[in-house]
Amino acid sequence: MMNVVKIDVLLPCYKPNNGWEEIVLKRFSTLTTQFPTCSFGLIIVNDGSDEISFLGSIFQIKNVISEVKFVILNKNMGKGYALREGLKISDASIVMYTDIDWPYSDDSISRVLEEVVSKKCNISAGSRDDNYYTNYTSDRKLVSVGLRTLIKSFLKLKVSDTQCGLKAFDEKGKNIFLKTTINRFLFDLEFVFLASNDSNLNINPVKVELRDGVRFSRLKWGILTHEAFNFIKIIFKHIFK
């Protein structure tokens, strides 16, 4: 008898736009039909959003998806922290995470997940091409392209586009992710850095595209200033690894 692969979809959530529940339900349903031999669960982490308004969303989703878990954080801790808290309660052999608005196309999500389901790698990381940045604000484009240049120049990781918010991994990848310590913007970079320096792990980049109509907000420069120090910390880890 064939063992059924259990997959958890992990979604961090902070002040989502109205109607996010319908997006999650629709996209989750589409994903499960793309992998009919797998068993899916959903984990949503409320990273400090208003808890009272969130209760209605919980009931709405639970009425449709039985295999759903919620983690409620009392204050906003950052996406990296939220993902680690959600990952701690996952019992699936494969986990995929993305943003609450599922900004990537169905084909992109399927390709990223398929890499791990078919055991081609331990970690599958979405990788964005130049066309992706047409939907970015100028500040986000500057930061993203600049960071990729720095990564190629200094860190030489197996994946240069570390900040794409779509990744899937198996239990080995899960163990690496739980070793990350950065709470906000650069947790993805720390994850890829740790994975790239583990000779027992395979990490593959997979080309992804945005779905139609997705737009991004501007970055807060206070967060970027803080993350600049985190980048320096990662550089020093690379030098003295």
Short mmCIF file of C-alpha atoms in Angstrom, two decimals:
data_model
loop_
_atom_site.label_atom_id
_atom_site.label_comp_id
_atom_site.label_asym_id
_atom_site.label_seq_id
_atom_site.Cartn_x
_atom_site.Cartn_y
_atom_site.Cartn_z
CA MET A 1 0.00 0.00 0.00
CA MET A 2 1.38 3.38 -1.04
CA ASN A 3 1.98 5.91 1.74
CA VAL A 4 0.07 9.14 1.21
CA VAL A 5 2.30 12.23 1.23
CA LYS A 6 1.09 14.80 3.77
CA ILE A 7 1.63 18.44 2.77
CA ASP A 8 1.01 21.49 4.93
CA VAL A 9 0.48 24.90 3.35
CA LEU A 10 1.77 27.54 5.77
CA LEU A 11 0.46 31.10 5.52
CA PRO A 12 1.56 34.03 7.71
CA CYS A 13 -1.05 36.73 8.07
CA TYR A 14 -0.78 40.38 9.19
CA LYS A 15 -3.58 42.86 8.49
CA PRO A 16 -4.72 41.13 5.28
CA ASN A 17 -6.95 42.85 2.73
CA ASN A 18 -10.70 42.29 2.86
CA GLY A 19 -11.78 39.08 1.19
CA TRP A 20 -8.55 37.22 1.87
CA GLU A 21 -10.52 34.22 3.11
CA GLU A 22 -12.10 33.66 -0.32
CA ILE A 23 -8.67 33.81 -1.96
CA VAL A 24 -7.25 31.23 0.45
CA LEU A 25 -10.20 28.87 -0.02
CA LYS A 26 -10.13 29.11 -3.81
CA ARG A 27 -6.39 28.72 -4.20
CA PHE A 28 -6.12 25.93 -1.64
CA SER A 29 -8.85 24.02 -3.47
CA THR A 30 -7.03 24.45 -6.79
CA LEU A 31 -3.77 23.22 -5.28
CA THR A 32 -5.32 20.06 -3.85
CA THR A 33 -6.74 19.13 -7.25
CA GLN A 34 -3.25 19.46 -8.79
CA PHE A 35 -1.89 16.83 -6.38
CA PRO A 36 -4.78 14.35 -6.01
CA THR A 37 -2.65 11.60 -4.44
CA CYS A 38 -1.44 13.86 -1.60
CA SER A 39 -3.14 14.82 1.66
CA PHE A 40 -3.24 18.54 2.43
CA GLY A 41 -3.42 20.55 5.62
CA LEU A 42 -3.49 24.32 6.13
CA ILE A 43 -1.76 26.34 8.85
CA ILE A 44 -2.52 30.07 9.19
CA VAL A 45 -0.52 32.23 11.59
CA ASN A 46 -2.12 35.49 12.68
CA ASP A 47 0.92 37.68 13.26
CA GLY A 48 -0.63 40.30 15.51
CA SER A 49 -3.70 41.25 13.43
CA ASP A 50 -6.88 42.30 15.27
CA GLU A 51 -8.03 39.12 16.95
CA ILE A 52 -11.75 39.92 17.11
CA SER A 53 -12.15 40.46 13.35
CA PHE A 54 -9.99 37.40 12.74
CA LEU A 55 -12.43 35.10 14.56
CA GLY A 56 -15.01 35.37 11.79
CA SER A 57 -12.37 34.39 9.25
CA ILE A 58 -11.45 31.34 11.31
CA PHE A 59 -15.05 30.08 11.32
CA GLN A 60 -15.43 30.74 7.60
CA ILE A 61 -12.35 28.71 6.70
CA LYS A 62 -13.05 25.90 9.18
CA ASN A 63 -16.48 25.40 7.62
CA VAL A 64 -14.78 24.46 4.34
CA ILE A 65 -11.38 23.01 5.27
CA SER A 66 -11.32 20.42 8.04
CA GLU A 67 -7.53 20.04 8.14
CA VAL A 68 -6.76 23.60 9.22
CA LYS A 69 -4.81 24.91 12.22
CA PHE A 70 -4.52 28.48 13.47
CA VAL A 71 -1.73 30.09 15.46
CA ILE A 72 -2.54 33.43 17.11
CA LEU A 73 0.32 35.78 18.05
CA ASN A 74 -0.61 38.63 20.38
CA LYS A 75 1.66 41.15 18.66
CA ASN A 76 3.33 41.49 15.29
CA MET A 77 6.64 39.62 15.39
CA GLY A 78 7.54 39.41 11.71
CA LYS A 79 7.07 36.90 8.93
CA GLY A 80 10.09 34.77 9.82
CA TYR A 81 8.97 34.42 13.44
CA ALA A 82 5.38 33.65 12.37
CA LEU A 83 6.50 30.93 9.96
CA ARG A 84 8.65 29.25 12.60
CA GLU A 85 5.72 29.22 15.04
CA GLY A 86 3.48 27.66 12.40
CA LEU A 87 6.14 25.17 11.39
CA LYS A 88 6.45 23.93 14.97
CA ILE A 89 2.91 22.51 14.88
CA SER A 90 3.21 20.88 11.46
CA ASP A 91 3.35 17.09 11.31
CA ALA A 92 3.53 16.95 7.51
CA SER A 93 6.47 15.47 5.60
CA ILE A 94 6.42 18.44 3.20
CA VAL A 95 5.66 22.10 3.93
CA MET A 96 5.11 24.93 1.47
CA TYR A 97 4.82 28.57 2.48
CA THR A 98 3.69 31.67 0.65
CA ASP A 99 1.84 34.90 1.46
CA ILE A 100 -1.78 35.08 2.59
CA ASP A 101 -2.87 36.60 -0.75
CA TRP A 102 -1.24 33.76 -2.75
CA PRO A 103 0.49 36.20 -5.14
CA TYR A 104 2.00 33.54 -7.41
CA SER A 105 0.31 31.79 -10.32
CA ASP A 106 -1.16 28.31 -9.92
CA ASP A 107 1.47 26.90 -12.29
CA SER A 108 4.26 28.51 -10.27
CA ILE A 109 3.02 27.04 -7.01
CA SER A 110 2.59 23.62 -8.61
CA ARG A 111 6.13 23.66 -10.04
CA VAL A 112 7.71 24.64 -6.74
CA LEU A 113 5.84 21.95 -4.82
CA GLU A 114 6.38 19.25 -7.43
CA GLU A 115 10.17 19.54 -7.07
CA VAL A 116 9.94 18.35 -3.46
CA VAL A 117 7.05 15.91 -3.90
CA SER A 118 9.00 14.11 -6.65
CA LYS A 119 12.11 14.16 -4.39
CA LYS A 120 14.24 16.10 -6.87
CA CYS A 121 15.45 18.25 -3.98
CA ASN A 122 15.01 18.91 -0.27
CA ILE A 123 14.18 22.60 -0.74
CA SER A 124 12.50 24.21 -3.72
CA ALA A 125 12.79 28.00 -3.91
CA GLY A 126 10.81 30.28 -6.20
CA SER A 127 13.01 32.44 -8.42
CA ARG A 128 11.75 35.61 -10.12
CA ASP A 129 12.82 36.84 -13.55
CA ASP A 130 13.16 40.48 -14.66
CA ASN A 131 9.50 40.69 -15.81
CA TYR A 132 8.41 40.03 -12.23
CA TYR A 133 9.67 43.41 -11.06
CA THR A 134 7.29 45.39 -13.30
CA ASN A 135 4.72 44.99 -10.50
CA TYR A 136 7.11 46.27 -7.84
CA THR A 137 7.26 49.76 -6.43
CA SER A 138 10.55 51.50 -7.25
CA ASP A 139 11.89 51.07 -3.71
CA ARG A 140 11.08 47.36 -3.62
CA LYS A 141 12.71 46.84 -7.02
CA LEU A 142 15.86 48.69 -5.91
CA VAL A 143 16.15 46.64 -2.72
CA SER A 144 15.37 43.27 -4.35
CA VAL A 145 17.71 43.69 -7.33
CA GLY A 146 20.42 45.18 -5.12
CA LEU A 147 20.19 42.30 -2.67
CA ARG A 148 20.43 39.71 -5.43
CA THR A 149 23.58 41.45 -6.71
CA LEU A 150 25.14 41.41 -3.23
CA ILE A 151 24.28 37.73 -2.77
CA LYS A 152 25.90 36.80 -6.08
CA SER A 153 28.98 38.89 -5.29
CA PHE A 154 29.61 37.98 -1.66
CA LEU A 155 27.72 34.84 -0.63
CA LYS A 156 27.59 32.82 -3.87
CA LEU A 157 24.63 30.78 -2.68
CA LYS A 158 22.90 28.03 -4.63
CA VAL A 159 19.90 30.36 -5.04
CA SER A 160 20.48 34.06 -5.73
CA ASP A 161 16.84 35.14 -5.39
CA THR A 162 16.50 34.34 -1.72
CA GLN A 163 13.60 36.71 -1.02
CA CYS A 164 10.92 35.12 -3.20
CA GLY A 165 8.03 34.33 -0.87
CA LEU A 166 7.32 30.86 -2.22
CA LYS A 167 9.28 27.86 -0.97
CA ALA A 168 8.65 24.18 -0.27
CA PHE A 169 10.77 21.72 1.67
CA ASP A 170 10.88 18.26 3.22
CA GLU A 171 11.72 17.31 6.80
CA LYS A 172 15.43 18.06 6.31
CA GLY A 173 14.52 21.52 5.05
CA LYS A 174 12.14 21.98 7.97
CA ASN A 175 14.93 21.30 10.44
CA ILE A 176 17.09 23.93 8.74
CA PHE A 177 14.29 26.51 8.72
CA LEU A 178 13.73 26.06 12.44
CA LYS A 179 17.38 27.04 12.99
CA THR A 180 16.79 30.51 11.53
CA THR A 181 16.74 33.44 13.96
CA ILE A 182 15.84 36.48 11.84
CA ASN A 183 12.23 37.56 12.31
CA ARG A 184 11.59 39.89 9.42
CA PHE A 185 12.72 40.68 5.87
CA LEU A 186 15.92 38.62 5.63
CA PHE A 187 14.75 35.36 7.22
CA ASP A 188 14.57 33.91 3.67
CA LEU A 189 18.21 34.79 3.06
CA GLU A 190 19.23 33.19 6.35
CA PHE A 191 17.29 30.03 5.43
CA VAL A 192 18.93 29.72 2.00
CA PHE A 193 22.32 30.56 3.52
CA LEU A 194 22.05 27.76 6.10
CA ALA A 195 20.75 25.30 3.49
CA SER A 196 23.48 26.18 0.98
CA ASN A 197 26.14 25.45 3.57
CA ASP A 198 24.75 22.00 4.39
CA SER A 199 26.33 19.40 2.10
CA ASN A 200 23.50 16.95 2.85
CA LEU A 201 20.83 19.20 1.35
CA ASN A 202 19.80 19.86 -2.23
CA ILE A 203 18.14 23.20 -2.98
CA ASN A 204 16.71 24.01 -6.43
CA PRO A 205 15.54 27.37 -7.82
CA VAL A 206 12.27 27.26 -9.77
CA LYS A 207 11.05 30.04 -12.05
CA VAL A 208 7.81 31.66 -10.84
CA GLU A 209 5.40 34.34 -12.04
CA LEU A 210 2.87 36.55 -10.30
CA ARG A 211 -0.82 36.01 -10.89
CA ASP A 212 -2.72 38.83 -12.59
CA GLY A 213 -3.67 41.85 -10.52
CA VAL A 214 -1.11 41.50 -7.73
CA ARG A 215 0.45 44.74 -6.50
CA PHE A 216 2.95 45.37 -3.71
CA SER A 217 3.03 48.04 -1.02
CA ARG A 218 6.04 50.26 -0.34
CA LEU A 219 8.74 49.12 2.04
CA LYS A 220 9.25 50.73 5.44
CA TRP A 221 12.76 52.13 5.57
CA GLY A 222 13.01 51.59 9.32
CA ILE A 223 12.73 47.86 8.74
CA LEU A 224 15.32 47.99 5.96
CA THR A 225 17.78 49.78 8.23
CA HIS A 226 17.38 47.04 10.82
CA GLU A 227 17.72 44.34 8.16
CA ALA A 228 20.96 45.89 6.91
CA PHE A 229 22.51 44.84 10.23
CA ASN A 230 21.10 41.34 9.76
CA PHE A 231 22.72 41.17 6.32
CA ILE A 232 26.06 42.12 7.85
CA LYS A 233 25.59 39.36 10.46
CA ILE A 234 25.02 36.82 7.69
CA ILE A 235 28.10 38.04 5.81
CA PHE A 236 30.21 37.54 8.94
CA LYS A 237 28.77 34.04 9.40
CA HIS A 238 29.85 33.33 5.83
CA ILE A 239 33.37 34.63 6.45
CA PHE A 240 33.87 32.74 9.71
CA LYS A 241 31.76 29.62 8.97
#
